[in-house]
Tab-separated table of C-alpha atoms and ligand atoms in Angstrom:
chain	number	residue	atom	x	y	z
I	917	UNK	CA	-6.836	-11.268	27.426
I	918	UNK	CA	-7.918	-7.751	28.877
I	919	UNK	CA	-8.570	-4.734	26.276
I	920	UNK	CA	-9.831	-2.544	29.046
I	921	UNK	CA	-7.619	-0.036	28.633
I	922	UNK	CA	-7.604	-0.012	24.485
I	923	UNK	CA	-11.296	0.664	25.244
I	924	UNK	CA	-11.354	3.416	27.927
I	925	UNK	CA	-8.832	5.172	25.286
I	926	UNK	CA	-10.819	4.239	22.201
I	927	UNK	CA	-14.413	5.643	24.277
I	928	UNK	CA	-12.201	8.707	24.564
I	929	UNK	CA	-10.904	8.837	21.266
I	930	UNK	CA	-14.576	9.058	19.946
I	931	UNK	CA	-15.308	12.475	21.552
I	932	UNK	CA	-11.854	14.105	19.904
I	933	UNK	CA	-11.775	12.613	16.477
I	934	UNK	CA	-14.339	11.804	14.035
I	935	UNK	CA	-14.970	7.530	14.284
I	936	UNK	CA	-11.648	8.014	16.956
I	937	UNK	CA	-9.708	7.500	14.457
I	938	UNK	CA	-6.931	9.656	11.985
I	939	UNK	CA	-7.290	7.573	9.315
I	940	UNK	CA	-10.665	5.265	8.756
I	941	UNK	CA	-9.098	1.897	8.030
I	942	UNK	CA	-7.879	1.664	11.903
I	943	UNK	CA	-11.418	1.591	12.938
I	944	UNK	CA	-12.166	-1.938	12.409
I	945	UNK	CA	-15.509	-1.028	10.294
I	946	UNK	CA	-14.709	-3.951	8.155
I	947	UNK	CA	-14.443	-6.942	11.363
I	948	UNK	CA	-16.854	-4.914	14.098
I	949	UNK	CA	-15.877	-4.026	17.583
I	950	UNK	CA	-13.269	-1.397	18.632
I	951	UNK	CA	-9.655	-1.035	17.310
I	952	UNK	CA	-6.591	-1.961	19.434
I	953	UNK	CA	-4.645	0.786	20.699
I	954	UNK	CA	-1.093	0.029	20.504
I	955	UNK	CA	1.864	1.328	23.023
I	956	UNK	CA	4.977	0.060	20.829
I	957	UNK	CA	6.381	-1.960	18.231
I	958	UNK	CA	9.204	-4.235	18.592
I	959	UNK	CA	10.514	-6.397	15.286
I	960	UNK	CA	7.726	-8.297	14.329
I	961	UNK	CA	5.313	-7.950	17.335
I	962	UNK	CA	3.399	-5.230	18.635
I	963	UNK	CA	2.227	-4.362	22.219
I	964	UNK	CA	-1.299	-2.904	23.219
I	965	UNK	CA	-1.504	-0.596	25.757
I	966	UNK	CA	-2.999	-3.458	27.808
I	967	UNK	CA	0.385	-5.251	27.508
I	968	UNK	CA	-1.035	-7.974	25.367
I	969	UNK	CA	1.426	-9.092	21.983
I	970	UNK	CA	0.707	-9.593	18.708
I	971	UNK	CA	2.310	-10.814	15.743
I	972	UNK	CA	1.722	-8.100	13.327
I	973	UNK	CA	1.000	-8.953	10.116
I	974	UNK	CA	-0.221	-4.928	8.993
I	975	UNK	CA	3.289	-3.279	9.480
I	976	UNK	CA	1.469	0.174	9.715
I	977	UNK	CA	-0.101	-0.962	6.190
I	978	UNK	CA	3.198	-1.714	4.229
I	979	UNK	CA	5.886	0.829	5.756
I	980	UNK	CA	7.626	-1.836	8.606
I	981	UNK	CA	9.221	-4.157	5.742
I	982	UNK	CA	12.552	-4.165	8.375
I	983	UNK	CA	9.934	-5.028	11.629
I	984	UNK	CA	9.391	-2.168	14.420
I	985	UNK	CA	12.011	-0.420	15.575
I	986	UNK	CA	14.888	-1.681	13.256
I	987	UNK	CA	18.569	-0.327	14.792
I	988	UNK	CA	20.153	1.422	12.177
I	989	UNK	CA	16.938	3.369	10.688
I	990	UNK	CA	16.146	4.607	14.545
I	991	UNK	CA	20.009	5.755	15.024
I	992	UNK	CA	19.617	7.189	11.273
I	993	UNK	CA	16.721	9.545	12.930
I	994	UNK	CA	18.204	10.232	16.051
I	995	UNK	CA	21.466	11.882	14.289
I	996	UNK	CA	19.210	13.864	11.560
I	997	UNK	CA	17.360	15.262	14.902
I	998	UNK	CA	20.128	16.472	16.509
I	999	UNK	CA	20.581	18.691	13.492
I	1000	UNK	CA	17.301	20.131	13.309
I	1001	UNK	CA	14.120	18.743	12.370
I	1002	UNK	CA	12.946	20.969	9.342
I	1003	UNK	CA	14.557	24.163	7.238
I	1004	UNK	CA	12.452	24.433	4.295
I	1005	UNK	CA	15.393	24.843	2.433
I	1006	UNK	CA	17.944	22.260	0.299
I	1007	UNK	CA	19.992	19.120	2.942
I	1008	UNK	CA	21.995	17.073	0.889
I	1009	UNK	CA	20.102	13.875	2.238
I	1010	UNK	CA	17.485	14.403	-0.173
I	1011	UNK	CA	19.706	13.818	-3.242
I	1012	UNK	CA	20.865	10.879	-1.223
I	1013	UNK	CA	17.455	9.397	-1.258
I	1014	UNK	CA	16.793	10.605	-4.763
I	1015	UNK	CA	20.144	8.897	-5.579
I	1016	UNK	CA	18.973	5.558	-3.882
I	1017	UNK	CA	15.427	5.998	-5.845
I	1018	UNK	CA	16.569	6.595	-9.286
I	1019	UNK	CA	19.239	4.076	-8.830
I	1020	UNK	CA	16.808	1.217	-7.548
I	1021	UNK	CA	13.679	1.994	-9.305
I	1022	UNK	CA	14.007	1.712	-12.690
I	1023	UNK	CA	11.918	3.638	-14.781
I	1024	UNK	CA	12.930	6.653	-12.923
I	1025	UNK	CA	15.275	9.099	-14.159
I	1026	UNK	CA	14.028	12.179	-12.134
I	1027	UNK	CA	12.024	12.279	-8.664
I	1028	UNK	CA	10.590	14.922	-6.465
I	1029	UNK	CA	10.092	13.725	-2.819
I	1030	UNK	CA	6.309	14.745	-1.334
I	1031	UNK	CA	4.992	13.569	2.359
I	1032	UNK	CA	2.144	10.971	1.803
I	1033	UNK	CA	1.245	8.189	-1.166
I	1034	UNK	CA	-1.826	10.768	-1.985
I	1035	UNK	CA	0.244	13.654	-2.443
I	1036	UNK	CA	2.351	11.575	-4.674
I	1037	UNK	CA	-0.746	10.231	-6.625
I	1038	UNK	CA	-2.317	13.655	-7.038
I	1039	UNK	CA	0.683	15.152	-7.981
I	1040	UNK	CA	1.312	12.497	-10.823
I	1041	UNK	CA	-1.528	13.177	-12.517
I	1042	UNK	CA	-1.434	16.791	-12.565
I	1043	UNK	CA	1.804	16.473	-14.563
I	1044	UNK	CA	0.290	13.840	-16.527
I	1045	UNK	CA	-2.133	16.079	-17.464
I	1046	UNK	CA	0.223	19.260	-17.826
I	1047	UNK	CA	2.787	17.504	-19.836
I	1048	UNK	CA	0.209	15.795	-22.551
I	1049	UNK	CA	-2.286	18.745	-22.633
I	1050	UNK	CA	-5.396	16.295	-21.764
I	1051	UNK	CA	-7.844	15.970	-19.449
I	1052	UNK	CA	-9.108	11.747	-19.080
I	1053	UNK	CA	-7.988	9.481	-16.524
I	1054	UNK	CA	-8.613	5.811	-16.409
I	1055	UNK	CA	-8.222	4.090	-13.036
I	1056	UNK	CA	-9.354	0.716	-11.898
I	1057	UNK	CA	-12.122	-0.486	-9.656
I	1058	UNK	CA	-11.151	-1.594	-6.237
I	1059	UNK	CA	-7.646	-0.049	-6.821
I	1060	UNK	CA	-6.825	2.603	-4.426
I	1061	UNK	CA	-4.679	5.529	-4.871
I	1062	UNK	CA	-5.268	8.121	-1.713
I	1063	UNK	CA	-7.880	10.322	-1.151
I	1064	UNK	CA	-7.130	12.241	-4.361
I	1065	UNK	CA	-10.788	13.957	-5.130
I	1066	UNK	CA	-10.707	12.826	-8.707
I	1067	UNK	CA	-9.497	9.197	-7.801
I	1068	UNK	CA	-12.073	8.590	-5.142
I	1069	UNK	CA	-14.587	6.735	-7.034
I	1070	UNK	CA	-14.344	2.718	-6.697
I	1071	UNK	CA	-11.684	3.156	-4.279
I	1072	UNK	CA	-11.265	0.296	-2.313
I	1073	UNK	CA	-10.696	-1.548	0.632
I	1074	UNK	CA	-11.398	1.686	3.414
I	1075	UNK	CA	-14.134	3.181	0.951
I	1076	UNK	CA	-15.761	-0.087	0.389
I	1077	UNK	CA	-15.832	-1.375	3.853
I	1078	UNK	CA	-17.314	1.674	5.254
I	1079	UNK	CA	-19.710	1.146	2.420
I	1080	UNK	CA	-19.268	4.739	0.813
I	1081	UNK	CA	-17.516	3.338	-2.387
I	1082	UNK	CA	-18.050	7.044	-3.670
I	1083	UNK	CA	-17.312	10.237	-1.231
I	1084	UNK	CA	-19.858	12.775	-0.232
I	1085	UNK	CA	-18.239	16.394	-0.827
I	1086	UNK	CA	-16.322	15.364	-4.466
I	1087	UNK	CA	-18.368	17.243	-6.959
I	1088	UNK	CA	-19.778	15.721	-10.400
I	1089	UNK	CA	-17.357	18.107	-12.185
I	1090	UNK	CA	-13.857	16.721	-10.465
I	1091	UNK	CA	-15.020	13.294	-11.058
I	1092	UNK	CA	-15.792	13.711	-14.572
I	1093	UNK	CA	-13.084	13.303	-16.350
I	1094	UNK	CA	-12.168	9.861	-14.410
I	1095	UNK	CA	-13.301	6.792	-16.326
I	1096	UNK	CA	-13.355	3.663	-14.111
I	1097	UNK	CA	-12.846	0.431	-15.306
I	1098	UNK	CA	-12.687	-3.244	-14.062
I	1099	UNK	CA	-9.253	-4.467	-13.550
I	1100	UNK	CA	-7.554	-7.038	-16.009
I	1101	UNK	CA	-9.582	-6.878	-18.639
I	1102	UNK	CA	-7.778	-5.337	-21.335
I	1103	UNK	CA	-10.548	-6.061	-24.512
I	1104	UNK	CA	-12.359	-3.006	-22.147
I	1105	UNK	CA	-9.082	-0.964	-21.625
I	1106	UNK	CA	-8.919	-0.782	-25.509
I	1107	UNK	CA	-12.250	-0.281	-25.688
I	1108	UNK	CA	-11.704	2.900	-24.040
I	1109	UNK	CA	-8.502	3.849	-25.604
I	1110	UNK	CA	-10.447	3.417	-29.086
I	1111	UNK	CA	-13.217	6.103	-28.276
I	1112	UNK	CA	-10.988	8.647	-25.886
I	1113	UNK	CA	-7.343	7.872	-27.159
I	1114	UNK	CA	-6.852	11.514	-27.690
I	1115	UNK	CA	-8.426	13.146	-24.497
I	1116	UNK	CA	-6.470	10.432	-22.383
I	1117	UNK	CA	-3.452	11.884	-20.322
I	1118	UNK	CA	-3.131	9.248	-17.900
I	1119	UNK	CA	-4.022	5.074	-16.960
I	1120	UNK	CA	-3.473	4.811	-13.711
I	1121	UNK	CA	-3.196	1.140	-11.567
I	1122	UNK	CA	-1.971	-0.701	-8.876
I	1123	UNK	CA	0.545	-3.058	-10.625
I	1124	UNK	CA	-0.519	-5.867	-7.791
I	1125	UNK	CA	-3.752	-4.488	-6.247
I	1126	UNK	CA	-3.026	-4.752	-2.615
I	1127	UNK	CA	-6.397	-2.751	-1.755
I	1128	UNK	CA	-9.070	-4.965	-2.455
I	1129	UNK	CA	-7.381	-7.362	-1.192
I	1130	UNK	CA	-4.224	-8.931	-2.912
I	1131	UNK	CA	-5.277	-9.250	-6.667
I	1132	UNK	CA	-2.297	-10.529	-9.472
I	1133	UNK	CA	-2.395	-8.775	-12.980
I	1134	UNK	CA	-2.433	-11.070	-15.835
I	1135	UNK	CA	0.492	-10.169	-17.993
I	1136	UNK	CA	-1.509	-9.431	-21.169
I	1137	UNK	CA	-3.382	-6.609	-18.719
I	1138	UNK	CA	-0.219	-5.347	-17.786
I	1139	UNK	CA	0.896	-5.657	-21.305
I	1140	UNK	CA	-1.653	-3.839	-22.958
I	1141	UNK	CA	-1.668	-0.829	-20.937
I	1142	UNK	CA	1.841	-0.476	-21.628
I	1143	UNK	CA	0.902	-0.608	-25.763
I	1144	UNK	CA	-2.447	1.260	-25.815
I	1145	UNK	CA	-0.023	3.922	-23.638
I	1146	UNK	CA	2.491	4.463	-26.208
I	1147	UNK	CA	0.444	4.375	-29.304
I	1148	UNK	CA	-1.596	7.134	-28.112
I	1149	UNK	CA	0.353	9.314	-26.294
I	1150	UNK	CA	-0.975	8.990	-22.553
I	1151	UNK	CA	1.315	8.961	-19.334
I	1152	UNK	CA	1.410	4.833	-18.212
I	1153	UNK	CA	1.362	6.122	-14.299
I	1154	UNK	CA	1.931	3.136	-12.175
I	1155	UNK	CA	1.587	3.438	-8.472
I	1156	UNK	CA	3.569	1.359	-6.552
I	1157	UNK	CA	2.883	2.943	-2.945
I	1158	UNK	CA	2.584	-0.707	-1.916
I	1159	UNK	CA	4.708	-2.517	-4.057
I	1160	UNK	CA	7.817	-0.056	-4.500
I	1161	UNK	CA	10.796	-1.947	-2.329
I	1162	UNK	CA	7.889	-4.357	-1.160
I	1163	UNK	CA	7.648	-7.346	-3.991
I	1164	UNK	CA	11.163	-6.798	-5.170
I	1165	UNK	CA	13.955	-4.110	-4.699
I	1166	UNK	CA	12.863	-2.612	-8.208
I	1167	UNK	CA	9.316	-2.572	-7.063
I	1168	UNK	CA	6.421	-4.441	-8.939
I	1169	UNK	CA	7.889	-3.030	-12.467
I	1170	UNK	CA	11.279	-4.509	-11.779
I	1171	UNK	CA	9.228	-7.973	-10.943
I	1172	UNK	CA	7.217	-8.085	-14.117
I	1173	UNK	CA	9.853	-6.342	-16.357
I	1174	UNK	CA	7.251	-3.245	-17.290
I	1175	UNK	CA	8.337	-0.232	-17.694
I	1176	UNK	CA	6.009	2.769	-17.013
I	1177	UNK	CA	6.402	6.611	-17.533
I	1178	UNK	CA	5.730	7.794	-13.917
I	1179	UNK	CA	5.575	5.678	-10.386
I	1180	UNK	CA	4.494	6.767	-7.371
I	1181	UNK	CA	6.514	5.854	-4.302
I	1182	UNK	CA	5.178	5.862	-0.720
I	1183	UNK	CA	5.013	3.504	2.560
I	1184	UNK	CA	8.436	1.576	3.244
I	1185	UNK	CA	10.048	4.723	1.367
I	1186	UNK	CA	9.733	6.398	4.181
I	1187	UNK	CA	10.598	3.880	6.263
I	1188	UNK	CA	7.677	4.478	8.794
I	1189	UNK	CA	7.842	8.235	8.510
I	1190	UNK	CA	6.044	10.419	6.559
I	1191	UNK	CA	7.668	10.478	2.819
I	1192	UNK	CA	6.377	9.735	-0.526
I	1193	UNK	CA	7.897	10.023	-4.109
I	1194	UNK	CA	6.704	10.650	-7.524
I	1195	UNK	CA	8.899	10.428	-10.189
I	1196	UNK	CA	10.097	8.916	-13.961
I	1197	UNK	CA	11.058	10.388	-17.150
I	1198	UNK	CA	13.228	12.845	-17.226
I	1199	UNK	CA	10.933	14.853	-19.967
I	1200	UNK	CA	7.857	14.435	-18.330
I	1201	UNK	CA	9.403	15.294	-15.030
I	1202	UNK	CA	10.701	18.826	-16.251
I	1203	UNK	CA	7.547	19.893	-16.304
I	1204	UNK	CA	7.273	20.140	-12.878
I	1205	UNK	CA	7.635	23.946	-11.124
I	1206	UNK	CA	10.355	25.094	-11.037
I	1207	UNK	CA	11.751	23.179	-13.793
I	1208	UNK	CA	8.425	23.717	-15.993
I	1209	UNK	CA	4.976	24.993	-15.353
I	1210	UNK	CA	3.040	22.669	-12.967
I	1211	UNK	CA	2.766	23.804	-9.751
I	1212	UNK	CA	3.669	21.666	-6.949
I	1213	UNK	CA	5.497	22.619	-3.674
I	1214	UNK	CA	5.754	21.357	0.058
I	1215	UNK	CA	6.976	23.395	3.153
I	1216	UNK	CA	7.931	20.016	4.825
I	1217	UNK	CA	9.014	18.087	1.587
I	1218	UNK	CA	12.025	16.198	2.085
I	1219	UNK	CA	12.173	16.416	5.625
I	1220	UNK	CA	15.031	15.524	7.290
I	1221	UNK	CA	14.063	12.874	9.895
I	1222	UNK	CA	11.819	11.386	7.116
I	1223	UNK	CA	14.502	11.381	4.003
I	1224	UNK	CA	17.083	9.518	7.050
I	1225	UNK	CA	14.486	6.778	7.644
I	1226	UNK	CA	14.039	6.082	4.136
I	1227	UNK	CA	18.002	6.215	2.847
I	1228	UNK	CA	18.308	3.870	6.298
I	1229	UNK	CA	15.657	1.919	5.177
I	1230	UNK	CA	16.264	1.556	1.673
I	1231	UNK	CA	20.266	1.061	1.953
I	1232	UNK	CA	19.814	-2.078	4.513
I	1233	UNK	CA	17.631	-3.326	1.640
I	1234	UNK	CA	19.612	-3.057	-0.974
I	1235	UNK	CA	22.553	-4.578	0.946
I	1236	UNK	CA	20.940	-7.130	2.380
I	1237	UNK	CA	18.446	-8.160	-0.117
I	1238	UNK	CA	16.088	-9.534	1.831
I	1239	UNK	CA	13.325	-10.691	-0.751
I	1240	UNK	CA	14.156	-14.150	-1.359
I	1241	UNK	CA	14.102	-14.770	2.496
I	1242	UNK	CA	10.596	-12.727	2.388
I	1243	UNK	CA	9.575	-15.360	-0.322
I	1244	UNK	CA	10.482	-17.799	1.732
I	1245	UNK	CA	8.434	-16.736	4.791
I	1246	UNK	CA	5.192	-15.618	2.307
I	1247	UNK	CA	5.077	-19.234	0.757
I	1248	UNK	CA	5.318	-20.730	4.369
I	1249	UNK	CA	2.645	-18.772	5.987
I	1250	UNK	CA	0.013	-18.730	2.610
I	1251	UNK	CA	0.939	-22.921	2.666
I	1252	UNK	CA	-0.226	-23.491	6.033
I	1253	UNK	CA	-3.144	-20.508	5.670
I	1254	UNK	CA	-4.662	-22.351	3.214
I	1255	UNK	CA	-4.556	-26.086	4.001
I	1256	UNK	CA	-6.030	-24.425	7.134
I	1257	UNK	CA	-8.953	-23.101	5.425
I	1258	UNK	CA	-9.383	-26.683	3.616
I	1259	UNK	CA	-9.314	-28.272	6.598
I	1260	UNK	CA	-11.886	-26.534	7.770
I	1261	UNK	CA	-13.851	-27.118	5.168
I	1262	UNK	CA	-14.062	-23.241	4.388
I	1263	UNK	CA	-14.320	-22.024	0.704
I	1264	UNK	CA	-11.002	-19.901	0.465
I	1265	UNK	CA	-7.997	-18.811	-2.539
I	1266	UNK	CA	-5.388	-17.426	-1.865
I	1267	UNK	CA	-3.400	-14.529	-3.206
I	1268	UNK	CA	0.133	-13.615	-2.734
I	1269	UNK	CA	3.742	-11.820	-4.644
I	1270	UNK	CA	6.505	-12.775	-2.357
I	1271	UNK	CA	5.565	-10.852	1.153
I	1272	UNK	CA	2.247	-9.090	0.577
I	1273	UNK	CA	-0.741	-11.794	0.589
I	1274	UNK	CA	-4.348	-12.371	1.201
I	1275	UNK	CA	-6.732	-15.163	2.421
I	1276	UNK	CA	-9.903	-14.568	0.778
I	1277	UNK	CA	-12.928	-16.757	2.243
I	1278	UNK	CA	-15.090	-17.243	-0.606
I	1279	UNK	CA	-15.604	-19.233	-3.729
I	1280	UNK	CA	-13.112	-18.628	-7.131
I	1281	UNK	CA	-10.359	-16.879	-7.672
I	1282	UNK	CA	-10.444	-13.412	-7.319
I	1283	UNK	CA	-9.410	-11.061	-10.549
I	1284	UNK	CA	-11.131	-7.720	-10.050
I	1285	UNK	CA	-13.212	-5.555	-7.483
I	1286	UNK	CA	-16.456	-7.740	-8.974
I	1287	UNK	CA	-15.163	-10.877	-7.800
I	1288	UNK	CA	-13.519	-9.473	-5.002
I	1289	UNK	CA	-16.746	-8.388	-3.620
I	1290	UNK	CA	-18.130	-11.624	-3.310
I	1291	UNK	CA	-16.154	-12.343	-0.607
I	1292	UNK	CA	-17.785	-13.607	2.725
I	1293	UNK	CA	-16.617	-10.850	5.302
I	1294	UNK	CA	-18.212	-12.322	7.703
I	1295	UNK	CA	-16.238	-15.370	7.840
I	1296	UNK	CA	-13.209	-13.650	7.878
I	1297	UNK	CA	-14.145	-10.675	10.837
I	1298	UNK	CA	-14.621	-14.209	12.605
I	1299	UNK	CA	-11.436	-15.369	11.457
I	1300	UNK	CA	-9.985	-11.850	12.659
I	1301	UNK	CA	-10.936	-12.002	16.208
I	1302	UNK	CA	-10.529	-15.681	16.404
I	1303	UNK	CA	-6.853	-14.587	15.251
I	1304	UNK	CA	-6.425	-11.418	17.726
I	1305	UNK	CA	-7.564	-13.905	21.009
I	1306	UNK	CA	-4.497	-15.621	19.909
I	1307	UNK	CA	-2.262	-13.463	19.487
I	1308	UNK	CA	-2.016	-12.619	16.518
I	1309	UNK	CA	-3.026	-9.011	14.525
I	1310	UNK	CA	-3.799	-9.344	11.118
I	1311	UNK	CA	-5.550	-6.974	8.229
I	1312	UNK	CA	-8.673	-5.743	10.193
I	1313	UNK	CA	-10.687	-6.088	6.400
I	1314	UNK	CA	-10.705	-8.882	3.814
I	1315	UNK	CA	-10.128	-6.543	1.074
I	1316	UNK	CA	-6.534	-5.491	3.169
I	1317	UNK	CA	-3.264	-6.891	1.455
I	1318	UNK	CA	-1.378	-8.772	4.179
I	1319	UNK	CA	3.078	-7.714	5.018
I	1320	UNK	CA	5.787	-9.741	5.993
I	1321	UNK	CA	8.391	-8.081	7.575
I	1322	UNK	CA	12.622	-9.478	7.645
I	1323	UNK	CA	11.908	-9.997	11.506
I	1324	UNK	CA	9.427	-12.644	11.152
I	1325	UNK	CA	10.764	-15.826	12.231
I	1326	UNK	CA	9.388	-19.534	10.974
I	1327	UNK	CA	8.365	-19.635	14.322
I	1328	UNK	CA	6.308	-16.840	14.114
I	1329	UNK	CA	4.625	-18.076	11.112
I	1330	UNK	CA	4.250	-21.602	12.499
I	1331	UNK	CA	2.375	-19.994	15.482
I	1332	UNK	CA	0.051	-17.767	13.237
I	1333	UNK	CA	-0.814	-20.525	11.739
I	1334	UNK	CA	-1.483	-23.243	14.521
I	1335	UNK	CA	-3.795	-19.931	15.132
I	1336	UNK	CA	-5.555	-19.879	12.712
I	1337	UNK	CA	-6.159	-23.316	12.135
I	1338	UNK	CA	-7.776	-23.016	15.942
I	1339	UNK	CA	-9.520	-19.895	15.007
I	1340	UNK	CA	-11.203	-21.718	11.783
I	1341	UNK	CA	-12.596	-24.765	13.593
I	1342	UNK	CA	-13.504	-22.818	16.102
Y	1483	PLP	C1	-1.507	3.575	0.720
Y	1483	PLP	C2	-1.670	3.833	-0.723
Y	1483	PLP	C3	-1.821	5.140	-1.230
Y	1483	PLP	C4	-2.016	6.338	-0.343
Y	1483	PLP	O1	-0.901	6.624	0.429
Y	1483	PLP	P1	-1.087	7.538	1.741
Y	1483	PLP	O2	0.320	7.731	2.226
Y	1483	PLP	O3	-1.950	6.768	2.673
Y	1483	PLP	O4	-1.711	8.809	1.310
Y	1483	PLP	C5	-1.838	5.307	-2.595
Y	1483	PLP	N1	-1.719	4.275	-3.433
Y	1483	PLP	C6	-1.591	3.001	-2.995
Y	1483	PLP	C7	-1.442	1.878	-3.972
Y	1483	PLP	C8	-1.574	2.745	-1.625
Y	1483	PLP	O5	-1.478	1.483	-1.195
């Protein structure tokens, strides 16, 4: 299988952008060699420029829940285009998606639509913070939220693969008021609450990690930020930029029946184009300019290309429900994955809510960023490649949530993993 021509781009790509890359997870820092460069997308497969196929299991990182290239989301952007591609001023499809929002997610009664998951994140917080009057965060280790200067500390899958878990150029002071804390442990969440409770405006989380790999809350966790929340007056800001319309219509609070104050929306949202949502009780949210005082504003917000692919998107899943049907293919693939791994006699567990999974190589179940970390990443960067020579394009870092998308046949999974299995005793 050539990649001459990925790498006479990629050698290019080096001079014009820093690592040759927009975005640092594409760079394959976590598996070694050079990235794939792609040419298109069609359902579940995607094509390199060398005119090798894939079975993608990344979906441009959670967006491509419908596969590349879905029908009625591309004729959705081809009519808003026609129409003009940006006015800065009110369209009526963004109450349509805000209509489709409020109605599916439900915690959220009011919703302003921004143009990436980190706008959505940092925006969140600075109305946490305006509406209670505090300063304190909490976020989680290994939970990622954007590249949000005060949430860039234990970030994560890109961070800690590039081995820079904490970013030059954020200063002491924005960091300060973030307090970090392992994920699912709730006796230290308490903790916390006990000493700060007062100074706290916000607990921020992924409600299924998805970037340090695929890590499941226990319900108490869940439970207790929920409680220590309420009783002392802090914003419960869940961010379900991965799991919103990914683990269930209703996102991951729908799923575990929590309800938080503010979510953050981003990925299949958009439906592959750049849109993001913040958004949840009405009170809170009328504090946001104009309504209220915090400033927050967007010359392409709401775009109109971007608000048709995610009405498009989000309609065909509402009336087609897909989820049960993603369950289906998730258990199938994670199944076979693993008795792979056994057979193989490789240390593995697995991880998975319904279409996002991972494979981690490595002894115990994984709970938080500690025992995330103790993953062997070499193993699976051999996995990886042993995986791409076959055809098949997964997460290009253990600590990377695997998608399923609807266009994913039992075929395809079946194939993926005769892969693997061939990749593993290889
Ligand atoms: C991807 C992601 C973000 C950041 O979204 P961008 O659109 O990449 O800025 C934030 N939070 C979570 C949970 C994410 O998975």
């Amino acid at each position: 299988m050539s990649r001459t021509r990925s790498h006479e781009i990629f050698q290019r790509a080096l001079q014009l952008m820093p690592g040759g890359v927009n975005s640092p997870a594409r760079a394959f820092g976590g598996v070694g060699g050079e990235p794939l460069v792609f040419e298109r997308g069609e359902g579940a497969y995607l094509i390199d420029v060398d005119g090798n196929r894939y079975i993608d299991y990344i979906g441009s990182w959670g967006p491509m829940i419908l596969g590349h290239g879905n029908e009625q989301v591309r004729a959705a952007i081809h009519a808003a285009v026609d129409q003009g591609t940006s006015f800065g001023a009110p369209t009526e499809r963004e109450n349509t998606l805000a209509e489709l929002i409020i109605e599916l997610v439900p915690s959220v009664e009011k919703v302003r639509l921004v143009n990436s998951g980190t706008e959505a994140t940092m925006s969140a917080i600075r109305v946490a913070r305006g509406f209670t009057g505090r300063n304190k965060i909490i976020k989680f280790a290994g939970n990622y939220h954007g590249h949000v200067d005060s949430l860039l500390v234990a970030a994560g899958s890109a961070a800690a693969t590039l081995g820079v878990p904490n970013s030059p150029g954020v200063t002491p002071g924005t960091t300060a008021d973030t307090i970090v804390l392992p994920y699912n442990d709730p006796a230290a969440l308490a903790a916390v609450f006990e000493q700060h409770g007062d100074d706290l405006a916000c607990v921020i989380f992924e409600p299924i990690v998805g970037n340090m790999g695929t890590v499941i809350p226990k319900p108490e966790f869940l439970a207790a930020i929920r409680e220590l929340c309420t009783k002392h007056g802090a914003v419960m800001l869940m961010d379900e930029v991965m799991t919103g319309f990914r683990v269930a219509l209703g996102g991951a609070q729908q799923l575990f029946g929590v309800t938080p104050d503010l979510t953050t929306m981003g990925k299949i949202v958009g439906g592959g184009l750049p849109i993001a949502a913040y958004g949840g009780r009405a009170d809170i949210m009328n504090h946001v300019l104009p309504a209220g005082q915090v400033f927050q504003a967007g010359t392409l917000s709401g775009n109109p290309l971007a608000t048709a692919a995610g009405i498009a998107t989000l309609s065909i899943l509402k009336e087609t429900n897909p989820y049960p049907r993603l369950e289906q293919l998730g258990e199938r693939l994670m199944t076979g994955l693993a008795k792979a791994a056994a057979d193989a006699g490789a240390p593995y567990s697995v991880a998975r809510v319904g279409s996002m999974a991972t494979l981690f190589f490595g002894a115990g179940t994984v709970v938080d960023w500690d025992t995330a970390e103790k993953s062997d990443t070499e193993r699976y960067a051999d996995f990886f490649w042993g995986l791409i020579d076959r055809g098949v394009y997964f997460p290009c870092s253990q600590f990377e949530a695997l998608f399923i998308s609807v266009t994913h046949t039992d075929e395809d999974i079946d194939t993926t993993i005769a892969a693997a299995r061939a990749s593993l005793q290889a």
